[in-house]
């Protein structure tokens, strides 16, 4: 019965369509042999009303003309929610500035209602100052995977602030690179390092920070951050902080750093807080399976951090550092102290564990005394199966 009804409907539509076509075809003027003209019709009392073609029903509307092309579709994504910057206009030629394309790809990945990846493929991309900001959909950051090389603009005048690349207001950020790819080149040698202040001093008046002068800097409000497979150096190592510089900073919690190599840096693993009455907390932090090569300060907690040397030294830091787990650290260092804990007298460091630490002093035949330097208050230090 259903099939019969459908055939009747199809037949009706076919007849209806044919009637429409016949009604709208123009008369043929030159087809076949000429025929005698028909006799003129008798005049009518009232002239007939002109025929008005019936409108097309929606299902039989004519196709648009060829020049009426549809709007272009959005840049494609694959089934895994991968947002490739080249699909948004980025060109991997090392000369085309790509920050607009990067920003468009980031916003698409950030707004995607599932797991997403902001993807930079192999090639060389020239990128101006850019911020990757949240919050994102469902308060979860896209993964960031860098397989290409990023070049910064070489002119200092191109930067309104002191940062090149920054990540802000994000939860669960994962940054993925690799030993043979994922390179960020600030091009400092082109112009910045030639500034007079840089030639005369180790502290230049204006230098652009790539992502912080630390290899990785984990700032206030960071939660559930995972850092892995990083090759770091030179620079200031992997840092939590600085913390406590501003009022009402949010806590840092859930930091996991693992499987990294730190080579020729000033610091290895560092937690740094400013002195002064600006309380916050940083806790549940794990650093494991890290190799250090010729690092000045392999493990350091610095709650007297003040790079400008203009802080009030009599004001202890009010940032509470606790539940810090450091294990499976191997390598070499070049200063007298492998482990330095400068803890606050008002907010003591708490529950710090050093497990399987094996660090060798590079100066041969030197006494192994004073390798652990502790100042301030520390509650609950455990050193297990370690040598440094």
CSV table of C-alpha atoms in Angstrom, one decimal:
chain,number,residue,atom,x,y,z
A,1,UNK,CA,0.0,0.0,0.0
A,2,UNK,CA,2.9,2.4,0.8
A,3,UNK,CA,4.6,1.6,-2.5
A,4,UNK,CA,1.4,2.3,-4.4
A,5,UNK,CA,0.9,5.6,-2.7
A,6,UNK,CA,4.4,6.7,-3.5
A,7,UNK,CA,4.0,5.7,-7.2
A,8,UNK,CA,0.8,7.8,-7.4
A,9,UNK,CA,2.6,10.8,-5.7
A,10,UNK,CA,5.6,10.5,-8.1
A,11,UNK,CA,3.2,10.2,-11.1
A,12,UNK,CA,1.3,13.3,-9.9
A,13,UNK,CA,4.5,15.3,-9.5
A,14,UNK,CA,5.7,14.2,-12.9
A,15,UNK,CA,2.5,15.4,-14.5
A,16,UNK,CA,2.5,18.6,-12.5
A,17,UNK,CA,6.1,19.3,-13.5
A,18,UNK,CA,5.3,18.6,-17.1
A,19,UNK,CA,2.4,21.0,-17.0
A,20,UNK,CA,4.6,23.7,-15.6
A,21,UNK,CA,7.2,23.2,-18.3
A,22,UNK,CA,4.7,23.3,-21.1
A,23,UNK,CA,3.2,26.4,-19.7
A,24,UNK,CA,6.4,28.3,-19.6
A,25,UNK,CA,8.1,27.2,-22.8
A,26,UNK,CA,8.3,30.0,-25.5
A,27,UNK,CA,6.7,29.5,-28.9
A,28,UNK,CA,9.0,28.2,-31.6
A,29,UNK,CA,9.5,30.8,-34.4
A,30,UNK,CA,11.9,29.0,-36.8
A,31,UNK,CA,11.2,25.2,-36.3
A,32,UNK,CA,10.1,23.1,-39.4
A,33,UNK,CA,8.3,24.3,-42.5
A,34,UNK,CA,6.4,27.6,-42.6
A,35,UNK,CA,2.7,27.2,-42.2
A,36,UNK,CA,-0.1,29.5,-43.2
A,37,UNK,CA,-1.1,32.0,-40.6
A,38,UNK,CA,-4.3,31.2,-38.7
A,39,UNK,CA,-7.3,33.5,-39.3
A,40,UNK,CA,-7.5,36.5,-37.0
A,41,UNK,CA,-9.8,35.8,-34.0
A,42,UNK,CA,-13.1,37.6,-33.6
A,43,UNK,CA,-12.8,40.8,-31.5
A,44,UNK,CA,-14.0,40.4,-28.0
A,45,UNK,CA,-16.0,42.9,-25.9
A,46,UNK,CA,-13.3,43.0,-23.2
A,47,UNK,CA,-9.6,42.2,-23.9
A,48,UNK,CA,-8.4,39.0,-22.0
A,49,UNK,CA,-6.3,39.5,-18.9
A,50,UNK,CA,-2.6,38.7,-19.5
A,51,UNK,CA,-1.5,35.3,-18.3
A,52,UNK,CA,0.6,35.3,-15.1
A,53,UNK,CA,3.0,32.3,-14.8
A,54,UNK,CA,2.4,30.2,-11.7
A,55,UNK,CA,5.2,30.3,-9.2
A,56,UNK,CA,7.5,27.4,-8.8
A,57,UNK,CA,6.8,25.2,-5.8
A,58,UNK,CA,9.8,25.1,-3.4
A,59,UNK,CA,10.7,21.5,-4.4
A,60,UNK,CA,10.8,22.4,-8.1
A,61,UNK,CA,12.6,25.8,-7.8
A,62,UNK,CA,15.1,26.4,-10.7
A,63,UNK,CA,18.8,25.9,-10.0
A,64,UNK,CA,20.8,29.1,-9.5
A,65,UNK,CA,22.8,30.5,-12.3
A,66,UNK,CA,26.5,29.4,-12.4
A,67,UNK,CA,27.7,32.7,-11.0
A,68,UNK,CA,25.5,32.3,-7.9
A,69,UNK,CA,28.1,30.2,-6.0
A,70,UNK,CA,27.4,29.3,-2.4
A,71,UNK,CA,29.3,30.9,0.5
A,72,UNK,CA,32.7,29.3,1.2
A,73,UNK,CA,32.7,26.7,3.9
A,74,UNK,CA,34.7,26.9,7.1
A,75,UNK,CA,38.3,25.6,7.1
A,76,UNK,CA,38.2,21.8,7.3
A,77,UNK,CA,38.9,19.8,10.4
A,78,UNK,CA,39.5,16.1,10.6
A,79,UNK,CA,37.6,13.5,12.7
A,80,UNK,CA,39.9,14.1,15.6
A,81,UNK,CA,39.2,17.9,15.9
A,82,UNK,CA,42.6,18.9,14.6
A,83,UNK,CA,42.8,22.6,13.5
A,84,UNK,CA,45.7,23.0,11.1
A,85,UNK,CA,46.9,26.6,10.8
A,86,UNK,CA,47.6,26.2,7.1
A,87,UNK,CA,43.8,25.6,6.6
A,88,UNK,CA,43.3,29.1,7.9
A,89,UNK,CA,45.8,30.9,5.7
A,90,UNK,CA,49.2,30.3,7.3
A,91,UNK,CA,52.0,29.9,4.8
A,92,UNK,CA,55.1,27.9,5.7
A,93,UNK,CA,57.6,30.0,3.7
A,94,UNK,CA,59.3,31.9,6.6
A,95,UNK,CA,58.4,35.2,5.1
A,96,UNK,CA,54.6,35.6,5.3
A,97,UNK,CA,53.4,36.9,8.6
A,98,UNK,CA,50.9,34.4,10.0
A,99,UNK,CA,49.6,35.7,13.3
A,100,UNK,CA,46.0,36.3,11.9
A,101,UNK,CA,45.9,32.7,10.6
A,102,UNK,CA,47.2,31.4,13.9
A,103,UNK,CA,44.6,33.4,15.8
A,104,UNK,CA,41.7,32.2,13.6
A,105,UNK,CA,42.8,28.5,14.0
A,106,UNK,CA,43.1,29.0,17.7
A,107,UNK,CA,39.6,30.5,18.1
A,108,UNK,CA,38.1,27.6,16.1
A,109,UNK,CA,39.9,25.0,18.2
A,110,UNK,CA,39.0,26.8,21.4
A,111,UNK,CA,35.3,26.9,20.5
A,112,UNK,CA,35.1,23.3,19.3
A,113,UNK,CA,32.7,21.3,21.4
A,114,UNK,CA,35.0,18.3,21.8
A,115,UNK,CA,38.6,17.4,22.2
A,116,UNK,CA,40.6,19.6,19.8
A,117,UNK,CA,44.2,20.2,18.8
A,118,UNK,CA,45.8,23.5,17.6
A,119,UNK,CA,48.2,22.1,15.0
A,120,UNK,CA,51.3,23.7,13.5
A,121,UNK,CA,52.7,21.4,10.8
A,122,UNK,CA,56.3,21.1,9.5
A,123,UNK,CA,57.7,24.2,7.8
A,124,UNK,CA,58.8,27.7,8.9
A,125,UNK,CA,56.3,30.2,9.9
A,126,UNK,CA,56.8,33.9,10.6
A,127,UNK,CA,54.6,35.0,13.5
A,128,UNK,CA,54.2,38.3,15.2
A,129,UNK,CA,53.2,38.9,18.8
A,130,UNK,CA,50.2,36.7,19.7
A,131,UNK,CA,48.2,35.6,22.7
A,132,UNK,CA,46.3,32.3,22.9
A,133,UNK,CA,43.5,33.1,25.4
A,134,UNK,CA,40.7,31.3,27.1
A,135,UNK,CA,38.5,30.3,28.6
A,136,UNK,CA,37.6,27.7,25.9
A,137,UNK,CA,34.6,25.5,25.4
A,138,UNK,CA,33.7,23.6,28.5
A,139,UNK,CA,36.6,25.3,30.2
A,140,UNK,CA,39.1,23.0,28.6
A,141,UNK,CA,42.1,24.1,26.5
A,142,UNK,CA,42.9,22.6,23.1
A,143,UNK,CA,46.1,20.6,22.9
A,144,UNK,CA,48.9,22.6,21.2
A,145,UNK,CA,51.2,20.6,18.9
A,146,UNK,CA,54.1,22.3,17.2
A,147,UNK,CA,56.0,20.4,14.5
A,148,UNK,CA,57.3,23.3,12.5
A,149,UNK,CA,59.6,26.2,13.3
A,150,UNK,CA,58.3,29.6,14.5
A,151,UNK,CA,60.3,32.7,13.7
A,152,UNK,CA,59.5,36.0,15.5
A,153,UNK,CA,59.5,39.3,13.8
A,154,UNK,CA,63.0,40.7,14.0
A,155,UNK,CA,62.2,44.3,14.7
A,156,UNK,CA,61.7,45.4,18.3
A,157,UNK,CA,59.2,48.1,17.1
A,158,UNK,CA,56.8,45.3,16.1
A,159,UNK,CA,56.1,44.5,19.7
A,160,UNK,CA,53.8,46.6,21.9
A,161,UNK,CA,54.6,44.5,25.0
A,162,UNK,CA,57.6,42.5,26.1
A,163,UNK,CA,56.0,39.1,25.1
A,164,UNK,CA,56.1,37.2,21.8
A,165,UNK,CA,53.8,34.2,22.6
A,166,UNK,CA,51.6,34.0,25.6
A,167,UNK,CA,48.9,31.6,26.9
A,168,UNK,CA,46.3,33.1,29.2
A,169,UNK,CA,43.2,31.9,31.2
A,170,UNK,CA,43.4,28.2,30.1
A,171,UNK,CA,42.7,25.0,31.9
A,172,UNK,CA,44.5,21.7,31.1
A,173,UNK,CA,46.9,23.1,28.5
A,174,UNK,CA,49.2,20.5,26.9
A,175,UNK,CA,52.0,21.7,24.7
A,176,UNK,CA,53.6,19.0,22.5
A,177,UNK,CA,56.9,19.3,20.6
A,178,UNK,CA,59.7,16.9,20.0
A,179,UNK,CA,63.5,16.6,19.9
A,180,UNK,CA,63.7,17.2,16.1
A,181,UNK,CA,60.8,19.6,15.6
A,182,UNK,CA,58.9,22.2,17.5
A,183,UNK,CA,61.4,25.1,17.5
A,184,UNK,CA,60.8,28.7,18.5
A,185,UNK,CA,63.4,31.2,17.2
A,186,UNK,CA,63.1,34.7,18.6
A,187,UNK,CA,65.7,36.0,16.0
A,188,UNK,CA,67.3,38.1,18.8
A,189,UNK,CA,70.7,38.3,16.9
A,190,UNK,CA,69.1,40.3,14.1
A,191,UNK,CA,68.4,43.4,16.1
A,192,UNK,CA,67.7,43.0,19.8
A,193,UNK,CA,71.1,41.7,21.0
A,194,UNK,CA,72.7,44.6,19.2
A,195,UNK,CA,71.0,47.2,21.5
A,196,UNK,CA,73.6,49.3,23.4
A,197,UNK,CA,72.1,48.2,26.8
A,198,UNK,CA,72.6,44.5,25.8
A,199,UNK,CA,76.2,45.0,24.8
A,200,UNK,CA,77.1,46.7,28.1
A,201,UNK,CA,75.0,44.7,30.6
A,202,UNK,CA,73.6,41.2,31.1
A,203,UNK,CA,70.2,42.9,31.7
A,204,UNK,CA,69.0,44.6,28.5
A,205,UNK,CA,66.5,47.5,28.7
A,206,UNK,CA,64.2,45.9,26.2
A,207,UNK,CA,64.2,42.3,25.1
A,208,UNK,CA,61.2,40.3,24.0
A,209,UNK,CA,60.3,37.2,26.0
A,210,UNK,CA,59.5,34.2,23.8
A,211,UNK,CA,57.3,32.4,26.4
A,212,UNK,CA,59.2,33.7,29.5
A,213,UNK,CA,63.1,33.5,29.7
A,214,UNK,CA,62.5,30.2,31.6
A,215,UNK,CA,62.3,27.3,29.3
A,216,UNK,CA,58.9,26.7,30.9
A,217,UNK,CA,57.3,29.2,33.3
A,218,UNK,CA,54.1,28.2,35.1
A,219,UNK,CA,52.4,31.3,36.5
A,220,UNK,CA,49.6,32.2,39.0
A,221,UNK,CA,46.3,30.4,38.5
A,222,UNK,CA,47.8,27.4,36.7
A,223,UNK,CA,46.0,24.1,37.4
A,224,UNK,CA,46.6,20.6,36.2
A,225,UNK,CA,49.5,21.4,33.9
A,226,UNK,CA,51.5,18.6,32.3
A,227,UNK,CA,55.0,19.3,30.9
A,228,UNK,CA,56.9,16.4,29.2
A,229,UNK,CA,59.6,15.6,26.7
A,230,UNK,CA,61.2,19.0,26.8
A,231,UNK,CA,64.8,19.7,25.8
A,232,UNK,CA,65.6,22.9,27.6
A,233,UNK,CA,68.6,25.2,27.4
A,234,UNK,CA,70.2,27.7,27.6
A,235,UNK,CA,68.0,29.8,29.8
A,236,UNK,CA,66.6,29.7,33.4
A,237,UNK,CA,65.2,26.2,33.4
A,238,UNK,CA,61.7,25.0,34.3
A,239,UNK,CA,60.0,27.3,36.8
A,240,UNK,CA,56.9,27.6,38.9
A,241,UNK,CA,56.4,31.3,39.3
A,242,UNK,CA,57.2,33.9,39.9
A,243,UNK,CA,54.4,34.0,42.4
A,244,UNK,CA,53.2,36.6,44.9
A,245,UNK,CA,54.0,39.7,42.9
A,246,UNK,CA,50.4,40.9,42.7
A,247,UNK,CA,47.4,40.9,45.0
A,248,UNK,CA,44.7,38.3,44.7
A,249,UNK,CA,46.7,35.8,42.7
A,250,UNK,CA,45.0,32.4,42.2
A,251,UNK,CA,46.6,29.2,43.5
A,252,UNK,CA,48.8,26.9,41.5
A,253,UNK,CA,47.9,23.3,41.8
A,254,UNK,CA,48.5,20.0,40.0
A,255,UNK,CA,51.8,20.5,38.2
A,256,UNK,CA,53.5,17.5,36.6
A,257,UNK,CA,56.9,17.8,34.9
A,258,UNK,CA,58.5,14.6,33.6
A,259,UNK,CA,60.9,13.2,31.0
A,260,UNK,CA,62.9,16.4,30.3
A,261,UNK,CA,66.5,17.2,29.6
A,262,UNK,CA,67.9,20.5,30.9
A,263,UNK,CA,71.3,21.5,29.5
A,264,UNK,CA,73.5,24.5,30.4
A,265,UNK,CA,70.9,26.5,32.2
A,266,UNK,CA,71.2,28.8,35.2
A,267,UNK,CA,68.5,26.7,37.1
A,268,UNK,CA,67.1,23.3,36.7
A,269,UNK,CA,63.8,22.9,38.6
A,270,UNK,CA,62.9,26.2,40.3
A,271,UNK,CA,60.0,27.5,42.4
A,272,UNK,CA,60.2,31.3,43.0
A,273,UNK,CA,58.1,33.7,45.0
A,274,UNK,CA,58.3,37.4,45.7
A,275,UNK,CA,58.7,38.7,49.3
A,276,UNK,CA,55.8,40.7,50.6
A,277,UNK,CA,52.2,40.4,51.9
A,278,UNK,CA,50.4,38.9,48.9
A,279,UNK,CA,49.3,35.4,50.0
A,280,UNK,CA,48.5,32.4,47.8
A,281,UNK,CA,49.3,28.7,47.6
A,282,UNK,CA,51.2,26.4,45.3
A,283,UNK,CA,50.9,22.7,46.0
A,284,UNK,CA,50.7,19.1,44.5
A,285,UNK,CA,53.8,19.6,42.3
A,286,UNK,CA,55.8,16.6,40.9
A,287,UNK,CA,59.1,16.7,39.0
A,288,UNK,CA,60.4,13.3,37.8
A,289,UNK,CA,62.7,11.6,35.4
A,290,UNK,CA,64.8,14.7,34.5
A,291,UNK,CA,68.3,14.8,33.2
A,292,UNK,CA,70.5,17.8,34.0
A,293,UNK,CA,73.7,18.6,32.1
A,294,UNK,CA,76.0,21.3,33.5
A,295,UNK,CA,73.2,23.2,35.4
A,296,UNK,CA,74.2,25.9,37.9
A,297,UNK,CA,71.3,25.3,40.4
A,298,UNK,CA,69.7,22.0,39.7
A,299,UNK,CA,67.0,22.1,42.4
A,300,UNK,CA,66.0,25.5,44.0
A,301,UNK,CA,63.2,26.9,46.0
A,302,UNK,CA,63.7,30.7,46.1
A,303,UNK,CA,61.2,32.6,48.3
A,304,UNK,CA,63.4,35.7,48.2
A,305,UNK,CA,63.1,36.2,44.5
A,306,UNK,CA,63.7,39.8,43.6
A,307,UNK,CA,65.6,40.2,40.2
A,308,UNK,CA,65.5,44.0,40.4
A,309,UNK,CA,67.1,43.9,43.9
A,310,UNK,CA,64.7,46.7,45.0
A,311,UNK,CA,62.4,44.6,47.3
A,312,UNK,CA,62.1,45.0,51.0
A,313,UNK,CA,64.2,42.1,52.2
A,314,UNK,CA,62.6,42.2,55.7
A,315,UNK,CA,59.2,41.2,54.3
A,316,UNK,CA,58.9,37.4,54.0
A,317,UNK,CA,57.0,35.8,51.2
A,318,UNK,CA,53.4,34.8,52.0
A,319,UNK,CA,53.1,32.2,49.3
A,320,UNK,CA,52.7,28.7,50.8
A,321,UNK,CA,54.6,26.0,49.0
A,322,UNK,CA,53.7,22.4,49.9
A,323,UNK,CA,53.5,18.8,48.7
A,324,UNK,CA,56.5,19.0,46.4
A,325,UNK,CA,57.8,15.7,45.0
A,326,UNK,CA,61.1,15.6,43.2
A,327,UNK,CA,62.4,12.2,42.1
A,328,UNK,CA,64.7,10.4,39.6
A,329,UNK,CA,66.9,13.4,38.9
A,330,UNK,CA,70.3,12.6,37.3
A,331,UNK,CA,73.1,14.7,35.9
A,332,UNK,CA,75.8,17.3,36.6
A,333,UNK,CA,76.0,20.7,38.1
A,334,UNK,CA,78.6,23.5,38.3
A,335,UNK,CA,78.0,25.3,41.6
A,336,UNK,CA,78.7,24.4,45.2
A,337,UNK,CA,75.0,23.6,46.1
A,338,UNK,CA,73.0,21.1,44.2
A,339,UNK,CA,69.9,21.7,46.3
A,340,UNK,CA,68.9,25.1,47.6
A,341,UNK,CA,65.8,25.8,49.8
A,342,UNK,CA,65.3,29.4,50.6
A,343,UNK,CA,61.9,29.1,52.4
A,344,UNK,CA,59.7,31.7,53.9
A,345,UNK,CA,59.7,32.3,57.7
A,346,UNK,CA,56.0,33.2,57.7
A,347,UNK,CA,54.7,30.6,55.2
A,348,UNK,CA,57.1,27.6,55.7
A,349,UNK,CA,57.7,25.1,52.9
A,350,UNK,CA,55.9,21.9,53.8
A,351,UNK,CA,56.2,18.2,52.8
A,352,UNK,CA,59.1,18.2,50.3
A,353,UNK,CA,60.4,14.8,49.1
A,354,UNK,CA,63.7,14.2,47.3
A,355,UNK,CA,63.8,10.6,46.0
A,356,UNK,CA,66.6,9.0,43.8
A,357,UNK,CA,68.5,12.2,43.3
A,358,UNK,CA,71.9,11.5,41.7
A,359,UNK,CA,73.8,14.7,40.8
A,360,UNK,CA,77.6,15.0,40.3
A,361,UNK,CA,79.6,18.1,41.0
A,362,UNK,CA,81.7,19.0,37.9
A,363,UNK,CA,84.8,20.1,39.9
A,364,UNK,CA,86.9,17.0,40.4
A,365,UNK,CA,88.3,15.9,43.8
A,366,UNK,CA,86.2,18.5,45.6
A,367,UNK,CA,84.8,17.8,49.1
A,368,UNK,CA,81.1,16.9,49.1
A,369,UNK,CA,80.1,19.2,51.9
A,370,UNK,CA,77.5,22.0,51.8
A,371,UNK,CA,75.7,20.5,48.8
A,372,UNK,CA,72.3,21.1,50.5
A,373,UNK,CA,71.6,24.7,51.4
A,374,UNK,CA,68.6,25.4,53.6
A,375,UNK,CA,67.4,28.8,54.9
A,376,UNK,CA,64.1,29.8,56.5
A,377,UNK,CA,61.5,27.3,57.7
A,378,UNK,CA,60.8,23.9,56.2
A,379,UNK,CA,58.4,21.4,57.7
A,380,UNK,CA,58.7,17.8,56.6
A,381,UNK,CA,61.7,17.3,54.4
A,382,UNK,CA,62.5,13.7,53.2
A,383,UNK,CA,65.7,12.8,51.3
A,384,UNK,CA,65.6,9.1,50.1
A,385,UNK,CA,68.2,7.2,48.3
A,386,UNK,CA,70.0,10.3,47.0
A,387,UNK,CA,73.5,11.5,46.4
A,388,UNK,CA,74.5,15.0,45.4
